[in-house]
Structure formats: C-alpha cells, structure tokens
Short mmCIF file of N, CA, C and O in Angstrom, two decimals:
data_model
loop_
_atom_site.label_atom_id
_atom_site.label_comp_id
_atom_site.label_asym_id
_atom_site.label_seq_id
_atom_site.Cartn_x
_atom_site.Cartn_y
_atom_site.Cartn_z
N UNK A 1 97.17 86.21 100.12
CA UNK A 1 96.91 87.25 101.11
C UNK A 1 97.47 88.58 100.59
O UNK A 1 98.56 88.59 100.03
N UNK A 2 96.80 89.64 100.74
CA UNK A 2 97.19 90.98 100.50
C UNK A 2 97.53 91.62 100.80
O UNK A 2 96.63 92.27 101.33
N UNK A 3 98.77 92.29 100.96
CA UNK A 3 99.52 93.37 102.30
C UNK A 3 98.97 94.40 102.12
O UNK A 3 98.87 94.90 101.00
N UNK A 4 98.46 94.98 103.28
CA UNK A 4 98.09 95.82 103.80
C UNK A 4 99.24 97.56 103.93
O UNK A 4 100.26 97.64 104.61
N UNK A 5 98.96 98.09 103.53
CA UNK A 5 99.52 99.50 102.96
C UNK A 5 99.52 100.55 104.26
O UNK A 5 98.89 101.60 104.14
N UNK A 6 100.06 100.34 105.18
CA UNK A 6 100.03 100.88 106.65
C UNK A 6 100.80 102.05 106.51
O UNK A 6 101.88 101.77 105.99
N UNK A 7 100.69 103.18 106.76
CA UNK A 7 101.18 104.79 107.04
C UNK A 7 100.88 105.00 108.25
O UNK A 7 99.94 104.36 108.73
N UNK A 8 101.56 105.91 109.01
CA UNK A 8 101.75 106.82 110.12
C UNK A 8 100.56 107.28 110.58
O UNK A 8 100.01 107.56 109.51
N UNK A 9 99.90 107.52 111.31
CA UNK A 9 98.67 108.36 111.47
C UNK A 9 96.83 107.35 111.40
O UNK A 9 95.74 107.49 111.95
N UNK A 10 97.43 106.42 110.44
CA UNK A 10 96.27 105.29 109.95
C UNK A 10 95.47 104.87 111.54
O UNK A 10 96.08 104.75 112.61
N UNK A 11 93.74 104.68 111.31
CA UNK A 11 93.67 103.66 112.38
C UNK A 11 92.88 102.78 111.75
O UNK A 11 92.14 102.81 110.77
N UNK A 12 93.37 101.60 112.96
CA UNK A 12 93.01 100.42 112.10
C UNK A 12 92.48 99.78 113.24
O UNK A 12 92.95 99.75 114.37
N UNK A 13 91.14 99.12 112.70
CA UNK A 13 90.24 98.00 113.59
C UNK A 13 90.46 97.02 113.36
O UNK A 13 90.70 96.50 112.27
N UNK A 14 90.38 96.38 114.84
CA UNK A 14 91.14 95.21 114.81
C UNK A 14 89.72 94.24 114.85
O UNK A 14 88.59 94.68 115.08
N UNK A 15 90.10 92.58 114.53
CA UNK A 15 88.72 92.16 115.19
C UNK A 15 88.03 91.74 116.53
O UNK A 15 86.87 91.37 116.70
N UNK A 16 88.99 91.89 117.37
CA UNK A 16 88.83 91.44 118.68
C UNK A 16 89.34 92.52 119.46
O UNK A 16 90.43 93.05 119.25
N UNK A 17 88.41 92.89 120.52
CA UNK A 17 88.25 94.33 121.21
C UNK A 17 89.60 94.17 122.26
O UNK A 17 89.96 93.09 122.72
N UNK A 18 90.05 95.08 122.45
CA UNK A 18 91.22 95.50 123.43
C UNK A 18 90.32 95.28 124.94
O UNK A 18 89.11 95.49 124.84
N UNK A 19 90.84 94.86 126.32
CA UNK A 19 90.22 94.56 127.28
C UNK A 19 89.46 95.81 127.67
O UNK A 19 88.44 95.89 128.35
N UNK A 20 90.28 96.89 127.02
CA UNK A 20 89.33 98.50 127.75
C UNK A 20 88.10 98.71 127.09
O UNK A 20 87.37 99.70 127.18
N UNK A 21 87.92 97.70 126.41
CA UNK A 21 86.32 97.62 125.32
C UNK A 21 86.43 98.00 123.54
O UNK A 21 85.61 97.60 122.71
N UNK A 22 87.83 98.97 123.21
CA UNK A 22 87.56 99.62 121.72
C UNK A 22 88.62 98.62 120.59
O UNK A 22 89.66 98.02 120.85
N UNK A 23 88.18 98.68 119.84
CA UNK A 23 88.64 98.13 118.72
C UNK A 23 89.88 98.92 117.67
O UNK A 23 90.68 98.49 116.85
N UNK A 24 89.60 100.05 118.12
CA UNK A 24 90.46 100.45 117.49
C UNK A 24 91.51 101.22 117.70
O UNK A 24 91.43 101.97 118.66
N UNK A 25 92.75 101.24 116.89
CA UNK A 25 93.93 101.87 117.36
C UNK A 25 94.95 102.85 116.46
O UNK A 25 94.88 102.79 115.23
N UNK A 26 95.86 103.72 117.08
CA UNK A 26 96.43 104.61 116.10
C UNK A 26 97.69 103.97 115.53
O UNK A 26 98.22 103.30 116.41
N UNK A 27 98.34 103.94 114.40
CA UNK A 27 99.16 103.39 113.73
C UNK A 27 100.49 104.46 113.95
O UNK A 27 100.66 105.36 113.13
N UNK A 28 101.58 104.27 115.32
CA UNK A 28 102.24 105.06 115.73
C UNK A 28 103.81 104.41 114.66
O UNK A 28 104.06 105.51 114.17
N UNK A 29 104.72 103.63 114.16
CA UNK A 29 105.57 103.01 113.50
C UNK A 29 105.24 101.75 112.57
O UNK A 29 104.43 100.90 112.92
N UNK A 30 105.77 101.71 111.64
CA UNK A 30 105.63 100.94 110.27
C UNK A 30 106.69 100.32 110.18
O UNK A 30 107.68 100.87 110.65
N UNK A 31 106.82 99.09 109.60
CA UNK A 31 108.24 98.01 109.99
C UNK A 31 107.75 96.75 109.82
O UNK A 31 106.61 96.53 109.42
N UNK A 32 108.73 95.71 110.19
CA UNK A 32 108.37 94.42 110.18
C UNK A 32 107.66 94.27 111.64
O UNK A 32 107.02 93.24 111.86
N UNK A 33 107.74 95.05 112.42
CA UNK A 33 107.26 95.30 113.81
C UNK A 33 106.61 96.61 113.72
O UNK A 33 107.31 97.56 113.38
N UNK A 34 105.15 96.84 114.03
CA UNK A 34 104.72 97.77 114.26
C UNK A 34 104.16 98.02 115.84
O UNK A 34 104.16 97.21 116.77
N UNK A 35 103.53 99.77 115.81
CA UNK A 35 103.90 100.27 116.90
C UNK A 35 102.20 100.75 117.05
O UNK A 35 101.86 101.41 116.07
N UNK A 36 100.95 100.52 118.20
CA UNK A 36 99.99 100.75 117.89
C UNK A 36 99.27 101.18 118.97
O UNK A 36 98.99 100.23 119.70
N UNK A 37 98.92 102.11 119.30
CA UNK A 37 98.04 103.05 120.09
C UNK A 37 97.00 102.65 120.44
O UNK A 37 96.47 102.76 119.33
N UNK A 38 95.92 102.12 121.28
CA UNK A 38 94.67 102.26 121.92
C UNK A 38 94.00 103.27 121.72
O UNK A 38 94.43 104.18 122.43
N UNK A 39 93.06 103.62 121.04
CA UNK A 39 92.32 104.51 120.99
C UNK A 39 91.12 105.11 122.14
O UNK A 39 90.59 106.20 122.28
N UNK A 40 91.03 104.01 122.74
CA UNK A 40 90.48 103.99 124.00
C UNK A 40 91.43 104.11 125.54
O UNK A 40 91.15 105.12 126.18
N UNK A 41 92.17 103.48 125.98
CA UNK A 41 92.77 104.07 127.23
C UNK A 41 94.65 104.32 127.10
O UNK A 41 95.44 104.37 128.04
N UNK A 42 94.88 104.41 125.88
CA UNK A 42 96.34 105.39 125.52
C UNK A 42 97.22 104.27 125.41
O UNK A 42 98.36 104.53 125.04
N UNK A 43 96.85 102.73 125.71
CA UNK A 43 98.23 102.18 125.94
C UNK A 43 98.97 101.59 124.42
O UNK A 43 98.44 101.18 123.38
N UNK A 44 99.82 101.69 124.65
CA UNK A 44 100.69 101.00 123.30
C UNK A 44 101.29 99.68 123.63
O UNK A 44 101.76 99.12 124.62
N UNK A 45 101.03 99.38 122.18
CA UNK A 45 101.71 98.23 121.71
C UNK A 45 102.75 97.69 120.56
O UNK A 45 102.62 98.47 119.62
N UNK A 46 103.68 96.75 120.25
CA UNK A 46 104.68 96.42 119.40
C UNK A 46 104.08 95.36 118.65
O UNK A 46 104.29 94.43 119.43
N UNK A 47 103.63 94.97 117.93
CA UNK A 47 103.11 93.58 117.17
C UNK A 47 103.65 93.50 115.72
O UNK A 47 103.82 94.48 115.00
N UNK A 48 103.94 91.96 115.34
CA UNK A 48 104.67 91.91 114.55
C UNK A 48 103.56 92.26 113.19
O UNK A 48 102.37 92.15 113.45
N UNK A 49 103.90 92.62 111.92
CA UNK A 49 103.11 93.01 110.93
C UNK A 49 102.20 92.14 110.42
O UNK A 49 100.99 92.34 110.31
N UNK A 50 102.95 90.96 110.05
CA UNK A 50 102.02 89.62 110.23
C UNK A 50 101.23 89.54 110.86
O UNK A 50 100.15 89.28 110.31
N UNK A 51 101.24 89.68 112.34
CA UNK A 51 99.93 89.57 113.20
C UNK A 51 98.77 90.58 113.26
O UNK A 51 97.57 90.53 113.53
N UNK A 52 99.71 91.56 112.88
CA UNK A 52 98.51 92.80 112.42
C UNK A 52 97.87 92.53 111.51
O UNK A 52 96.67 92.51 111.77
N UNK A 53 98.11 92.31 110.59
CA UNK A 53 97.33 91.81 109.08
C UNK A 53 96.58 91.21 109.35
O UNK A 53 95.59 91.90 109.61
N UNK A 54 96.37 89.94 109.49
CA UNK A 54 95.96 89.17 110.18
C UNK A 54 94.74 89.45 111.39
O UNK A 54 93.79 88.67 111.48
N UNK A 55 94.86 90.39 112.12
CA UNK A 55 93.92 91.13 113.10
C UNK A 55 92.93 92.22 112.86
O UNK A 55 91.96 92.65 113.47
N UNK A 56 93.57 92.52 111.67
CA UNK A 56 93.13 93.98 111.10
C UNK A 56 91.71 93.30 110.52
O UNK A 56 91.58 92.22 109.95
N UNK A 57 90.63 94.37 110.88
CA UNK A 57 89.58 94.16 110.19
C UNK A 57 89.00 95.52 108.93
O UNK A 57 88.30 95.46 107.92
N UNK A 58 89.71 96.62 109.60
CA UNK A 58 89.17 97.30 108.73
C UNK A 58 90.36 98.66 108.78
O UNK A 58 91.06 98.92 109.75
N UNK A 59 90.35 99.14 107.91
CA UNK A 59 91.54 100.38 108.10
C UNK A 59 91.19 101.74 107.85
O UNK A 59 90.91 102.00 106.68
N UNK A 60 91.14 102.66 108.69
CA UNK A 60 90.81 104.34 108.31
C UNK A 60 92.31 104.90 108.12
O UNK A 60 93.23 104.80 108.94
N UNK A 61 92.33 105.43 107.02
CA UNK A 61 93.46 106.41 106.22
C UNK A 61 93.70 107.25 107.19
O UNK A 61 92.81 107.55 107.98
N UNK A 62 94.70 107.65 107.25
CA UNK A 62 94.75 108.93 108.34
C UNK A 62 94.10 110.22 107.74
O UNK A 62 93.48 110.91 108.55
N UNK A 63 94.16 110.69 106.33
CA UNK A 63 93.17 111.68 106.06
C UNK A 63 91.46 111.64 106.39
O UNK A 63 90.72 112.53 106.78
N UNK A 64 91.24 110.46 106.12
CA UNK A 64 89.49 109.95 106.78
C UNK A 64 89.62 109.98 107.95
O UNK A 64 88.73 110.61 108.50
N UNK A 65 90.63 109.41 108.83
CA UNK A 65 90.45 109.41 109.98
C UNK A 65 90.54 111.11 110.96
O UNK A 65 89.89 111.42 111.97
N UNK A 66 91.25 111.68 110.45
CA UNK A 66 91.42 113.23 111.05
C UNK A 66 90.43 113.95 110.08
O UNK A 66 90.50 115.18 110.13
N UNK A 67 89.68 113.53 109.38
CA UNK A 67 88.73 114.60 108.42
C UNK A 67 89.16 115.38 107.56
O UNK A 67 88.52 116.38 107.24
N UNK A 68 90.53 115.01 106.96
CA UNK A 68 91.16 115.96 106.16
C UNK A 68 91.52 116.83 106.60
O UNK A 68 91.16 117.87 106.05
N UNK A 69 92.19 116.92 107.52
CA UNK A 69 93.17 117.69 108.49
C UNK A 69 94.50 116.95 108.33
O UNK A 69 94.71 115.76 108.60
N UNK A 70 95.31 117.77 107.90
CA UNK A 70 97.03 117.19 108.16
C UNK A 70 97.01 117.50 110.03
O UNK A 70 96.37 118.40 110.56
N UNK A 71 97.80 116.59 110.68
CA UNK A 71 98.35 116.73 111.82
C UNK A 71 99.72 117.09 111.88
O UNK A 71 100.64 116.33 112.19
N UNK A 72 99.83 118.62 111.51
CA UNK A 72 101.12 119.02 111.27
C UNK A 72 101.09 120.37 112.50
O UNK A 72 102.09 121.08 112.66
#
C-alpha cells in the first residue's frame, strides 16, 4: 500500500458520499489523526490516517484545487 502525501489545503474524494450527498472534503490537519472538512454542508471530522487512505479515492492538490491561488 502507498501512503498518501496529505498537505493542508488538499481535497480529497472519498469513495462513499457524506449523508449531505458530496464526496468531497477539505484537508484541515495532517497527523496520525487527521482533520477533514465537508465540502458540502461545513461539518468536520477527526479520522484516523489509516482510514483515510483507505477511503480516499482520489486527491486534488491544494494548488489544483484553488486554481493556483495561494490562500494566503
């Protein structure tokens, strides 16, 4: 299995939709526990990295994902 290279800002699709319908979420903390945003109705979550990996289907860079915009 291949670890997954997670930064600040990243969003990452998961494969199974959040109950508010979207798949995908903002990558708010990096750790053995990460910290992950709803992209659809704001709520956050703590999941362990393992399980993220694991869930993750696909990953947008935070530069792809903001269009090459720093969020500074």
């Amino acid at each position: 299995m291949n670890i997954i290279k997670f930064q600040i800002g990243d969003i990452v699709e998961l494969k199974k939709p959040h109950p508010c319908g979207t798949k995908r979420f903002k990558v708010m903390r990096v750790g053995s526990e990460m910290r992950i945003i709803c992209e659809g109705c704001g709520r956050d979550m703590v999941m362990d990295r393992l399980k993220l990996e694991k869930a993750t289907k696909k990953l947008f860079p935070a530069t792809e994902a903001t269009g090459g915009q720093n969020e500074r």
